């Protein structure tokens, strides 16, 4: 028997209460992990953005369009390796009204050079390039909606009205996959030219944004400044940012949601501390006479503090292990896969960041210590004769 | 007998006051007391007479409001909290009315508990605890938890815990208060044996005249004052040896 084993023994004193507390802590840890994963997944597109990509958009907002001729000027800039452009289409499949996915009109010749982390079989890419009404779709959305190569697809856009007397009709020519965390596996990509040809004369030859790859990744920020200078004196001014900044500016619109999630994850920690604090306080109150006995036979207040804190720390650790042990595989193997396939537009990479699993484990122990602080202090300060009076 | 030379416990002009509901209550009044080495003394008195308070003072669990307390020539009333705790660990064994065993520990672990505070090695701690349990006749109950023992057996474990550090003084507060007559007799016989064969000084608070009869001397407290010594019930162990 040692001081440590003595502290740990008390854990098993009231098995039901201990089990319920461990469950409470585990649920709090799982919720905390889930929230941190949501936050991490939400910003992963920005966090894992390519370092050598520059996104050029309208200076006022990315909703406003740029003249298509700008792409030629960008490509002529020294230091630009390759460049492409895209338009947000805002499409929906009328058969799946409630499904959200990104639909983007792209330049088929250059888009996949710039986004070379997207993987498409060569024959499917060739078929896509050869068909003006062809689309390439992400594997997650294809799986979810049961889309097959060769299948006809009709989309309705909230931004672009359908061409006169017709619909936006497509044929699925390929399915892309990716291992990159920044790429949404639920996008629908089609020919910009098909969109452009279907628009009224006044809306033609406009593009949403330009994406360029820079030869030297260290020059990405400088290149953005240089590009904007080129367009400063022209009819439409631009704002060029590295991809991470561009993604972050897009996420800025959700900043309140992110702040709220951050706040809720902190509230979870407080709840976890209260659950443990309550258990420890009850245990200490029940054991007052035992602590009195121990003090009588020579144990010092510091020993009592050690026993109470030790018990709380072990309780927190067990709860943390249960939470991480259950939560990690659940998110990794079940929930995460479902979210990536069904909500890939928002969370293309929904995995528990390992560092947050470690943090959750450490926090559960630290929270145990914090929660037990006051009960431990009170137990150590009680007068021996008062503590013994309960039974003597 | 030179009482001053032989006394292990010397209380001089000891008073103890408590504050209760804004009022100061004097529980012990200018009390002088000498207990000889190897004595087995019983303290009797009505509820509120101050006997438990006196026992707590002798055991270093509480401090007097005035006067001095000397145990084995050490002024324990002048010790700090830390010094008192260390002193208790080395010099006093406690026997409580409700046994006060830790329910999560086995009998042998409960007995081993005070040795955790000593530099004794783990294997030696266990050996000493087992020896103490043999002394109280519980060699076949070492791995039992308190809930698996009878009241008398629990009190025996408590006594084993009290003697495992080989203290100079054993204080027992109503050690038979929760026991039936038969178990009470066994416990008193055990205390008597410890006093006679090991020369342990024992001070016992009791309400039970039959228990007090087993002590070598009985003192009576009333309203915080000693009512005068009674004649010895029997010859104390320390005198028997001389």
Coordinates of C-alpha atoms in Angstrom, one line a residue:
Chain A
X1 CA 0.0 0.0 0.0
X2 CA 1.2 3.5 -0.9
X3 CA -0.1 7.0 -0.7
X4 CA -1.0 6.8 -4.4
X5 CA -2.8 3.5 -4.1
X6 CA -4.7 4.8 -1.1
X7 CA -5.9 7.8 -3.0
X8 CA -6.9 5.6 -5.9
X9 CA -8.8 3.2 -3.6
X10 CA -11.4 5.8 -2.8
X11 CA -12.5 5.9 -6.5
X12 CA -14.1 2.4 -6.0
X13 CA -15.8 3.3 -2.7
X14 CA -19.1 4.3 -4.4
X15 CA -19.0 2.4 -7.7
X16 CA -22.3 3.7 -9.0
X17 CA -21.4 7.4 -8.3
X18 CA -18.0 6.9 -9.8
X19 CA -19.4 5.3 -12.9
X20 CA -21.9 8.1 -13.4
X21 CA -19.3 10.7 -12.9
X22 CA -17.0 9.0 -15.4
X23 CA -19.9 8.9 -17.8
X24 CA -20.6 12.6 -17.2
X25 CA -17.0 13.5 -17.8
X26 CA -16.8 11.2 -20.9
X27 CA -19.9 12.8 -22.4
X28 CA -18.5 16.3 -21.8
X29 CA -15.2 15.2 -23.3
X30 CA -16.9 13.8 -26.4
X31 CA -19.0 17.0 -26.8
X32 CA -15.8 19.1 -26.3
X33 CA -14.0 17.0 -28.9
X34 CA -16.9 17.2 -31.3
X35 CA -17.0 21.0 -31.1
X36 CA -13.3 21.3 -31.5
X37 CA -13.5 19.0 -34.5
X38 CA -16.3 21.2 -36.0
X39 CA -14.2 24.3 -35.5
X40 CA -11.1 22.6 -36.9
X41 CA -13.0 21.1 -39.9
X42 CA -14.6 24.5 -40.6
X43 CA -11.3 26.2 -40.9
X44 CA -9.4 23.3 -42.4
X45 CA -9.9 24.6 -45.9
X46 CA -8.0 27.7 -44.8
X47 CA -5.5 25.9 -42.6
X48 CA -4.5 23.4 -45.3
X49 CA -4.7 25.8 -48.3
X50 CA -1.9 25.6 -50.9
X51 CA 0.9 28.0 -50.2
X52 CA 1.6 28.9 -53.8
X53 CA -2.0 29.8 -54.9
X54 CA -3.2 33.4 -55.3
X55 CA -6.9 34.2 -55.6
X56 CA -7.9 37.4 -57.3
X57 CA -11.4 38.7 -56.9
X58 CA -13.4 41.9 -57.1
X59 CA -12.0 44.5 -54.7
X60 CA -15.4 45.2 -53.1
X61 CA -16.8 41.6 -52.7
X62 CA -16.3 38.2 -54.2
X63 CA -20.0 38.3 -55.3
X64 CA -19.1 41.0 -57.9
X65 CA -17.6 39.8 -61.2
X66 CA -14.4 40.5 -63.0
X67 CA -13.9 41.0 -66.8
X68 CA -12.7 37.8 -68.4
X69 CA -9.9 39.6 -70.2
X70 CA -8.1 39.9 -66.8
X71 CA -7.1 36.2 -67.0
X72 CA -4.8 37.0 -69.9
X73 CA -3.1 39.8 -68.1
X74 CA -2.6 37.6 -65.0
X75 CA -1.1 34.9 -67.2
X76 CA 1.4 37.4 -68.7
X77 CA 2.7 38.4 -65.3
X78 CA 6.3 37.2 -64.7
X79 CA 6.3 34.6 -61.8
X80 CA 2.9 33.2 -62.6
X81 CA 3.2 29.5 -63.5
X82 CA -0.4 28.9 -64.5
X83 CA -3.8 30.5 -63.9
X84 CA -7.5 29.6 -64.2
X85 CA -10.9 31.1 -63.4
X86 CA -14.2 30.1 -62.1
X87 CA -17.8 31.3 -61.5
X88 CA -20.0 30.4 -58.6
X89 CA -23.2 29.0 -60.1
X90 CA -25.3 28.4 -57.0
X91 CA -26.9 25.3 -58.5
X92 CA -29.4 22.9 -57.0
X93 CA -30.6 19.5 -58.2
X94 CA -34.5 19.9 -58.3
X95 CA -34.7 16.2 -57.4
X96 CA -32.7 16.9 -54.2
X97 CA -34.0 20.4 -53.2
X98 CA -32.5 20.2 -49.7
X99 CA -29.0 19.0 -50.7
X100 CA -26.4 21.7 -50.7
X101 CA -23.3 21.4 -52.9
X102 CA -20.9 23.8 -54.6
X103 CA -21.5 24.1 -58.3
X104 CA -18.8 26.0 -60.1
X105 CA -18.3 26.9 -63.8
X106 CA -14.6 26.3 -64.5
X107 CA -12.1 26.4 -67.4
X108 CA -11.7 22.7 -68.1
X109 CA -8.3 23.2 -69.7
X110 CA -6.6 24.8 -66.8
X111 CA -8.7 24.2 -63.6
X112 CA -7.2 20.8 -62.8
X113 CA -3.7 22.1 -63.4
X114 CA -4.1 24.7 -60.8
X115 CA -6.0 22.3 -58.4
X116 CA -3.7 19.4 -59.1
X117 CA -4.6 17.7 -55.7
X118 CA -7.9 16.7 -57.3
X119 CA -7.5 13.2 -58.8
X120 CA -9.5 12.2 -61.9
X121 CA -8.8 9.2 -64.2
X122 CA -7.3 10.5 -67.5
X123 CA -10.1 9.0 -69.6
X124 CA -12.8 10.7 -67.5
X125 CA -10.9 14.0 -67.7
X126 CA -10.6 13.7 -71.5
X127 CA -14.3 12.9 -71.8
X128 CA -15.1 16.0 -69.6
X129 CA -13.0 18.3 -71.7
X130 CA -14.5 17.0 -74.9
X131 CA -18.1 17.6 -73.8
X132 CA -19.2 21.2 -73.3
X133 CA -22.1 20.1 -71.2
X134 CA -20.0 17.6 -69.2
X135 CA -19.6 17.8 -65.5
X136 CA -17.1 16.4 -63.0
X137 CA -18.5 15.6 -59.6
X138 CA -16.9 14.8 -56.2
X139 CA -17.0 11.2 -55.1
X140 CA -18.8 12.1 -51.8
X141 CA -21.8 13.9 -53.5
X142 CA -21.9 11.2 -56.2
X143 CA -22.1 8.5 -53.6
X144 CA -24.7 10.3 -51.6
X145 CA -27.1 11.2 -54.5
X146 CA -26.4 8.0 -56.4
X147 CA -24.9 9.8 -59.4
X148 CA -23.2 7.7 -62.1
X149 CA -20.9 8.5 -65.0
X150 CA -23.0 9.1 -68.1
X151 CA -26.0 10.2 -66.2
X152 CA -27.9 13.3 -67.2
X153 CA -28.1 16.1 -64.6
X154 CA -30.3 19.1 -64.5
X155 CA -29.5 22.0 -62.3
X156 CA -31.3 25.2 -61.3
X157 CA -29.4 28.3 -60.4
X158 CA -30.4 31.1 -58.1
X159 CA -27.9 33.3 -59.8
X160 CA -28.2 32.5 -63.5
X161 CA -31.6 32.0 -65.1
X162 CA -31.8 29.1 -67.4
X163 CA -31.1 29.8 -71.1
X164 CA -34.2 30.8 -73.0
X165 CA -36.6 28.0 -73.6
X166 CA -34.4 25.5 -71.9
X167 CA -32.7 24.2 -68.7
X168 CA -29.1 23.9 -67.5
X169 CA -28.6 20.3 -68.6
X170 CA -25.4 18.4 -68.0
X171 CA -23.9 14.9 -68.4
X172 CA -21.7 13.5 -65.7
X173 CA -18.3 12.6 -67.3
X174 CA -16.1 12.0 -64.4
X175 CA -15.8 11.7 -60.6
X176 CA -12.9 13.3 -58.8
X177 CA -11.4 12.2 -55.5
X178 CA -8.8 13.9 -53.3
X179 CA -6.7 13.2 -50.2
X180 CA -6.2 17.0 -49.6
X181 CA -8.0 18.4 -46.6
X182 CA -8.7 21.6 -48.3
X183 CA -10.8 20.2 -51.2
X184 CA -14.5 19.7 -50.9
X185 CA -15.5 16.2 -52.2
X186 CA -19.0 17.3 -52.9
X187 CA -18.5 19.9 -55.7
X188 CA -20.0 19.9 -59.2
X189 CA -17.7 21.4 -61.8
X190 CA -18.7 22.2 -65.4
X191 CA -17.6 24.2 -68.4
X192 CA -17.5 28.0 -68.0
X193 CA -18.1 28.3 -71.7
X194 CA -21.5 26.4 -71.4
X195 CA -22.6 28.9 -68.8
X196 CA -21.3 31.9 -70.7
X197 CA -23.0 30.8 -73.9
X198 CA -26.3 30.4 -72.1
X199 CA -26.3 34.0 -70.7
X200 CA -27.8 37.1 -72.2
X201 CA -25.2 39.3 -74.0
X202 CA -24.9 41.8 -71.2
X203 CA -23.8 39.2 -68.7
X204 CA -21.3 37.4 -70.8
X205 CA -17.5 37.3 -70.5
X206 CA -17.6 37.8 -66.7
X207 CA -15.8 35.6 -64.3
X208 CA -16.1 35.2 -60.5
X209 CA -12.5 34.9 -59.5
X210 CA -9.0 34.0 -60.8
X211 CA -6.7 31.5 -59.2
X212 CA -3.0 31.5 -60.1
X213 CA -0.1 29.4 -59.1
X214 CA 3.1 31.1 -58.3
X215 CA 6.5 29.6 -59.3
X216 CA 8.0 30.5 -55.9
X217 CA 5.7 30.0 -53.0
X218 CA 7.7 32.6 -51.0
X219 CA 6.6 35.2 -53.5
X220 CA 2.8 34.5 -53.1
X221 CA 2.1 37.5 -50.9
X222 CA 4.2 39.8 -53.1
X223 CA 2.5 38.5 -56.2
X224 CA -0.9 39.4 -54.8
X225 CA 0.3 43.0 -54.4
X226 CA 1.8 43.1 -57.9
X227 CA -1.4 41.7 -59.4
X228 CA -3.6 44.3 -57.7
X229 CA -1.3 47.1 -59.0
X230 CA -1.8 45.9 -62.5
X231 CA -5.6 46.4 -62.2
X232 CA -5.5 49.5 -60.0
X233 CA -5.9 51.9 -63.0
X234 CA -8.5 49.7 -64.8
X235 CA -12.3 49.8 -64.7
X236 CA -12.5 47.1 -62.1
X237 CA -10.1 46.9 -59.2
X238 CA -9.1 43.7 -57.6
X239 CA -8.1 42.1 -54.3
X240 CA -5.6 39.3 -54.5
X241 CA -4.9 37.1 -51.5
X242 CA -3.1 33.9 -50.9
X243 CA -5.6 31.0 -50.8
X244 CA -5.6 30.7 -47.0
X245 CA -6.4 34.4 -46.6
X246 CA -9.1 34.1 -49.3
X247 CA -10.7 31.2 -47.5
X248 CA -10.5 33.0 -44.2
X249 CA -12.2 36.1 -45.7
X250 CA -15.0 33.7 -46.9
X251 CA -15.2 32.2 -43.4
X252 CA -15.3 35.7 -41.8
X253 CA -19.0 35.7 -42.5
X254 CA -19.4 32.8 -40.1
X255 CA -17.2 34.4 -37.4
X256 CA -20.1 34.7 -34.9
X257 CA -21.0 31.1 -35.3
X258 CA -17.4 30.1 -34.7
X259 CA -17.2 32.3 -31.7
X260 CA -20.4 30.8 -30.3
X261 CA -19.0 27.3 -30.8
X262 CA -15.8 28.3 -29.1
X263 CA -17.8 29.7 -26.2
X264 CA -19.9 26.5 -26.0
X265 CA -16.8 24.4 -25.8
X266 CA -15.6 26.5 -22.9
X267 CA -19.0 26.0 -21.2
X268 CA -18.6 22.3 -21.6
X269 CA -15.4 22.5 -19.6
X270 CA -17.2 24.4 -16.9
X271 CA -19.9 21.7 -16.8
X272 CA -17.2 19.0 -16.6
X273 CA -15.6 20.8 -13.6
X274 CA -19.0 21.1 -11.9
X275 CA -19.8 17.4 -12.4
X276 CA -16.5 16.4 -10.9
X277 CA -16.6 19.1 -8.2
X278 CA -20.0 17.8 -7.0
X279 CA -18.8 14.2 -6.8
X280 CA -15.6 15.1 -5.0
X281 CA -17.4 17.5 -2.6
X282 CA -19.9 14.7 -1.7
X283 CA -17.2 12.2 -1.2
X284 CA -15.1 14.5 1.0
X285 CA -18.2 15.4 3.1
X286 CA -19.0 11.7 3.7
X287 CA -15.4 11.0 4.6
X288 CA -14.9 13.8 7.1
X289 CA -14.6 11.4 10.0
X290 CA -12.1 9.3 8.1
X291 CA -9.9 12.3 7.4
X292 CA -10.2 13.1 11.1
X293 CA -9.0 9.6 12.0
X294 CA -6.1 10.0 9.6
X295 CA -5.2 13.4 11.0
X296 CA -5.4 11.9 14.5
X297 CA -2.9 9.1 13.7
X298 CA -0.4 11.6 12.3
X299 CA -1.4 12.4 8.7
X300 CA -0.8 16.1 7.9
X301 CA -3.2 18.5 6.0
X302 CA -0.9 18.1 2.9
X303 CA -1.6 14.4 2.9
X304 CA -5.4 15.0 2.9
X305 CA -5.0 17.4 0.0
X306 CA -3.0 14.8 -1.8
X307 CA -5.6 12.2 -1.3
X308 CA -8.5 14.4 -2.5
X309 CA -6.6 15.8 -5.5
X310 CA -5.2 12.4 -6.4
X311 CA -8.7 10.9 -6.4
X312 CA -10.1 13.8 -8.5
X313 CA -7.2 13.5 -11.0
X314 CA -7.7 9.8 -11.4
X315 CA -11.5 10.3 -11.8
X316 CA -10.8 13.0 -14.5
X317 CA -8.3 10.8 -16.2
X318 CA -10.7 7.9 -16.3
X319 CA -13.5 10.1 -17.7
X320 CA -11.1 11.6 -20.2
X321 CA -9.9 8.2 -21.3
X322 CA -13.5 7.0 -21.7
X323 CA -14.4 10.1 -23.6
X324 CA -11.5 10.1 -26.0
X325 CA -11.6 6.3 -26.2
X326 CA -15.2 6.3 -27.3
X327 CA -15.3 9.7 -29.1
X328 CA -12.2 9.4 -31.2
X329 CA -13.2 6.2 -33.1
X330 CA -16.8 7.3 -33.3
X331 CA -15.9 10.6 -35.0
X332 CA -13.1 9.0 -37.1
X333 CA -15.0 5.9 -38.3
X334 CA -18.7 6.8 -38.1
X335 CA -19.7 10.4 -37.7
X336 CA -16.8 11.9 -39.6
X337 CA -17.3 9.7 -42.6
X338 CA -21.1 10.5 -42.7
X339 CA -20.4 14.2 -42.4
X340 CA -17.8 14.2 -45.1
X341 CA -20.2 12.4 -47.4
X342 CA -23.3 14.4 -46.5
X343 CA -22.1 17.8 -45.5
X344 CA -18.8 17.8 -47.5
X345 CA -19.5 21.4 -48.7
X346 CA -19.1 22.6 -45.2
X347 CA -16.8 20.0 -43.7
X348 CA -14.7 18.4 -46.4
X349 CA -12.3 16.9 -43.8
X350 CA -14.1 16.0 -40.6
X351 CA -11.5 14.3 -38.4
X352 CA -10.6 14.7 -34.7
X353 CA -7.4 16.7 -34.6
X354 CA -5.1 14.4 -32.5
X355 CA -3.7 17.4 -30.6
X356 CA -7.2 18.2 -29.4
X357 CA -7.7 14.6 -28.2
X358 CA -4.5 15.0 -26.1
X359 CA -5.7 18.4 -24.9
X360 CA -9.1 16.9 -23.9
X361 CA -7.3 14.2 -21.9
X362 CA -5.1 16.6 -20.1
X363 CA -7.9 19.0 -19.5
X364 CA -10.0 16.3 -17.9
X365 CA -7.2 15.7 -15.4
X366 CA -6.6 19.4 -14.8
X367 CA -10.3 20.0 -14.5
X368 CA -10.3 17.3 -11.8
X369 CA -7.7 19.1 -9.9
X370 CA -9.5 22.4 -10.2
X371 CA -12.8 20.9 -9.2
X372 CA -11.3 19.3 -6.2
X373 CA -9.3 22.4 -5.1
X374 CA -11.9 23.8 -2.7
X375 CA -13.1 20.4 -1.2
X376 CA -9.4 19.4 -0.7
X377 CA -8.6 22.7 1.0
X378 CA -11.7 22.4 3.2
X379 CA -10.9 18.8 4.2
X380 CA -7.3 19.7 5.1
X381 CA -8.4 22.6 7.3
X382 CA -11.1 20.9 9.4
X383 CA -10.2 20.6 13.1
X384 CA -9.3 17.0 14.0
X385 CA -11.6 17.0 17.0
X386 CA -14.5 18.4 15.0
X387 CA -14.0 15.8 12.3
X388 CA -13.9 13.0 14.9
X389 CA -16.9 14.3 16.7
X390 CA -19.1 12.8 14.1
X391 CA -18.4 9.3 15.2
X392 CA -16.7 9.5 18.6
Chain B
X1 CA 7.2 5.9 44.4
X2 CA 8.4 9.3 43.2
X3 CA 5.3 10.3 41.2
X4 CA 7.0 13.2 39.5
X5 CA 9.8 11.0 38.2
X6 CA 7.5 8.2 37.1
X7 CA 4.7 10.3 35.5
X8 CA 4.4 9.9 31.7
X9 CA 1.6 12.5 31.6
X10 CA 1.8 15.7 33.5
X11 CA -0.9 18.3 33.3
X12 CA -0.6 21.5 35.2
X13 CA -3.3 24.2 35.6
X14 CA -4.9 23.1 32.4
X15 CA -8.0 25.0 31.3
X16 CA -9.9 24.6 28.1
X17 CA -12.5 27.0 26.9
X18 CA -14.8 26.8 23.8
X19 CA -16.8 29.5 22.2
X20 CA -20.3 28.4 21.4
X21 CA -23.0 30.8 20.2
X22 CA -21.0 33.8 21.2
X23 CA -20.5 32.5 24.7
X24 CA -17.3 31.2 26.3
X25 CA -17.7 27.8 27.9
X26 CA -15.0 26.6 30.3
X27 CA -14.9 22.8 29.9
X28 CA -11.8 22.1 32.0
X29 CA -11.0 24.2 35.1
X30 CA -7.4 24.6 36.3
X31 CA -6.7 20.9 36.2
X32 CA -3.6 19.1 37.5
X33 CA -3.1 15.5 36.6
X34 CA -0.3 12.9 36.7
X35 CA -0.5 9.5 35.0
X36 CA 2.2 7.1 35.8
X37 CA 4.2 5.2 33.1
X38 CA 2.5 1.9 32.4
X39 CA -0.8 2.9 34.0
X40 CA -4.2 1.8 32.8
X41 CA -6.5 4.6 33.8
X42 CA -10.2 5.1 33.3
X43 CA -11.8 8.5 33.1
X44 CA -15.5 8.6 34.0
X45 CA -18.0 11.3 34.4
X46 CA -21.4 12.5 33.1
X47 CA -21.8 13.8 29.6
X48 CA -20.3 17.3 29.2
X49 CA -17.9 16.8 32.2
X50 CA -14.9 17.3 29.9
X51 CA -13.5 13.7 29.8
X52 CA -13.2 13.5 26.0
X53 CA -11.8 17.0 25.9
X54 CA -9.2 15.9 28.5
X55 CA -8.4 12.8 26.5
X56 CA -8.0 14.9 23.3
X57 CA -5.6 17.3 25.1
X58 CA -3.4 14.4 26.4
X59 CA -3.4 12.8 22.9
X60 CA -2.3 16.1 21.3
X61 CA -5.5 16.4 19.2
X62 CA -6.3 19.7 20.8
X63 CA -4.6 22.5 22.6
X64 CA -5.3 23.9 26.1
X65 CA -6.5 27.4 26.6
X66 CA -4.1 27.7 29.5
X67 CA -1.6 25.6 31.5
X68 CA 0.9 23.0 30.4
X69 CA 0.8 19.5 29.1
X70 CA 3.9 17.3 29.3
X71 CA 4.0 13.8 27.8
X72 CA 7.1 11.8 28.3
X73 CA 8.9 15.0 29.3
X74 CA 7.9 16.8 26.1
X75 CA 5.7 20.0 26.2
X76 CA 3.2 19.2 23.6
X77 CA 1.1 22.3 24.2
X78 CA 4.0 24.3 22.7
X79 CA 4.3 22.3 19.5
X80 CA 3.2 23.5 16.1
X81 CA 0.5 21.7 14.2
X82 CA 3.1 19.9 12.1
X83 CA 5.2 18.9 15.1
X84 CA 2.1 17.7 16.9
X85 CA 1.0 15.5 13.9
X86 CA 4.5 14.0 13.8
X87 CA 4.5 13.5 17.5
X88 CA 1.1 11.8 17.5
X89 CA 2.3 9.5 14.7
X90 CA 5.2 8.3 16.8
X91 CA 3.9 8.4 20.3
X92 CA 0.1 7.9 20.5
X93 CA -2.2 5.0 19.5
X94 CA -5.9 5.8 19.1
X95 CA -8.8 3.5 19.8
X96 CA -12.2 5.0 18.9
X97 CA -15.7 4.1 19.9
X98 CA -16.7 3.5 16.3
X99 CA -13.4 1.9 15.4
X100 CA -12.9 4.4 12.6
X101 CA -11.4 1.9 10.1
X102 CA -11.1 2.9 6.5
X103 CA -13.7 0.8 4.7
X104 CA -11.7 0.6 1.4
X105 CA -8.8 -1.0 3.2
X106 CA -8.4 -4.6 4.4
X107 CA -7.7 -5.3 8.1
X108 CA -4.0 -5.6 7.5
X109 CA -3.9 -2.4 5.4
X110 CA -5.8 -0.5 8.0
X111 CA -3.2 -1.6 10.6
X112 CA -0.4 -0.6 8.1
X113 CA -1.9 2.9 7.6
X114 CA 0.1 4.7 10.4
X115 CA 3.3 3.1 9.2
X116 CA 2.9 4.9 5.9
X117 CA 4.1 8.0 7.8
X118 CA 7.3 6.3 8.8
X119 CA 10.4 5.5 6.8
X120 CA 9.8 1.8 7.2
X121 CA 10.1 -0.2 3.9
X122 CA 6.9 -1.6 2.4
X123 CA 7.7 -5.3 3.1
X124 CA 8.6 -4.5 6.7
X125 CA 5.4 -2.4 7.1
X126 CA 3.3 -5.4 6.1
X127 CA 5.3 -7.7 8.4
X128 CA 4.7 -5.4 11.4
X129 CA 1.0 -5.0 10.6
X130 CA 0.6 -8.8 10.4
X131 CA 2.4 -9.1 13.8
X132 CA 0.1 -6.6 15.4
X133 CA -3.0 -8.4 14.0
X134 CA -1.6 -11.7 15.5
X135 CA -1.2 -9.9 18.9
X136 CA -5.0 -9.1 18.8
X137 CA -5.8 -12.6 17.6
X138 CA -6.9 -11.7 14.1
X139 CA -4.3 -13.6 12.1
X140 CA -7.1 -15.3 10.1
X141 CA -8.9 -12.1 9.2
X142 CA -6.1 -10.1 7.7
X143 CA -7.5 -9.8 4.2
X144 CA -11.0 -9.1 5.4
X145 CA -12.6 -5.7 4.9
X146 CA -14.2 -3.9 7.9
X147 CA -17.7 -4.7 6.5
X148 CA -16.8 -8.4 6.7
X149 CA -15.9 -8.2 10.4
X150 CA -18.0 -8.1 13.6
X151 CA -17.9 -5.1 15.8
X152 CA -15.5 -6.8 18.3
X153 CA -13.2 -7.8 15.5
X154 CA -13.2 -4.3 14.0
X155 CA -12.2 -2.9 17.4
X156 CA -9.4 -5.5 17.6
X157 CA -8.2 -4.2 14.2
X158 CA -8.4 -0.7 15.6
X159 CA -6.3 -1.8 18.6
X160 CA -3.8 -3.4 16.3
X161 CA -3.6 -0.1 14.4
X162 CA -3.0 1.7 17.7
X163 CA -0.1 -0.5 18.7
X164 CA 1.6 -1.1 15.4
X165 CA 3.9 2.0 15.8
X166 CA 4.8 0.9 19.3
X167 CA 3.5 4.2 20.9
X168 CA 4.2 5.2 24.5
X169 CA 0.5 6.1 25.1
X170 CA -2.8 4.5 24.0
X171 CA -5.9 6.7 24.3
X172 CA -9.2 4.9 24.0
X173 CA -12.5 6.9 23.8
X174 CA -15.4 4.7 24.8
X175 CA -13.7 1.6 23.2
X176 CA -16.6 -0.7 24.3
X177 CA -19.4 1.8 23.7
X178 CA -20.7 0.1 20.5
X179 CA -20.1 -3.5 21.6
X180 CA -22.2 -6.2 23.3
X181 CA -21.1 -7.4 26.7
X182 CA -19.1 -10.4 25.5
X183 CA -17.2 -8.4 22.8
X184 CA -16.6 -5.6 25.3
X185 CA -15.1 -8.0 27.8
X186 CA -12.8 -9.4 25.1
X187 CA -11.6 -5.9 24.2
X188 CA -11.1 -4.9 27.8
X189 CA -9.1 -8.1 28.3
X190 CA -7.0 -7.2 25.3
X191 CA -6.3 -3.7 26.6
X192 CA -5.5 -5.2 30.0
X193 CA -3.0 -7.6 28.4
X194 CA -1.4 -4.8 26.4
X195 CA -1.0 -2.9 29.6
X196 CA 0.3 -5.8 31.7
X197 CA 2.5 -7.6 29.2
X198 CA 3.8 -4.7 27.1
X199 CA 3.6 -2.0 29.7
X200 CA 1.6 0.3 27.5
X201 CA 0.2 3.3 29.2
X202 CA -3.5 3.4 28.5
X203 CA -6.0 6.2 29.2
X204 CA -9.6 5.2 28.6
X205 CA -12.8 7.3 28.7
X206 CA -15.8 5.2 29.5
X207 CA -19.4 5.5 30.8
X208 CA -19.4 1.8 31.7
X209 CA -18.5 1.0 35.4
X210 CA -17.7 -2.5 34.4
X211 CA -15.1 -1.3 31.9
X212 CA -13.7 1.1 34.4
X213 CA -13.3 -1.8 36.9
X214 CA -10.8 -3.4 34.5
X215 CA -8.5 -0.3 34.7
X216 CA -5.9 0.0 37.4
X217 CA -7.3 3.3 38.4
X218 CA -10.5 5.3 37.8
X219 CA -10.7 9.1 37.9
X220 CA -14.0 11.0 38.0
X221 CA -14.5 14.3 36.2
X222 CA -17.4 16.6 36.9
X223 CA -17.9 20.1 35.4
X224 CA -14.3 20.2 34.3
X225 CA -12.8 19.3 37.6
X226 CA -11.3 16.1 38.9
X227 CA -13.2 14.9 41.9
X228 CA -10.3 13.2 43.5
X229 CA -8.5 10.0 42.8
X230 CA -10.0 6.7 43.7
X231 CA -8.0 4.0 45.2
X232 CA -6.3 1.8 42.6
X233 CA -8.5 -1.0 41.3
X234 CA -5.4 -3.1 41.0
X235 CA -1.7 -2.8 40.9
X236 CA -0.6 -0.9 37.8
X237 CA 1.7 -2.6 35.3
X238 CA 4.6 -0.2 35.9
X239 CA 4.5 -0.9 39.6
X240 CA 4.1 -4.6 39.1
X241 CA 7.4 -4.7 37.2
X242 CA 9.4 -2.9 39.9

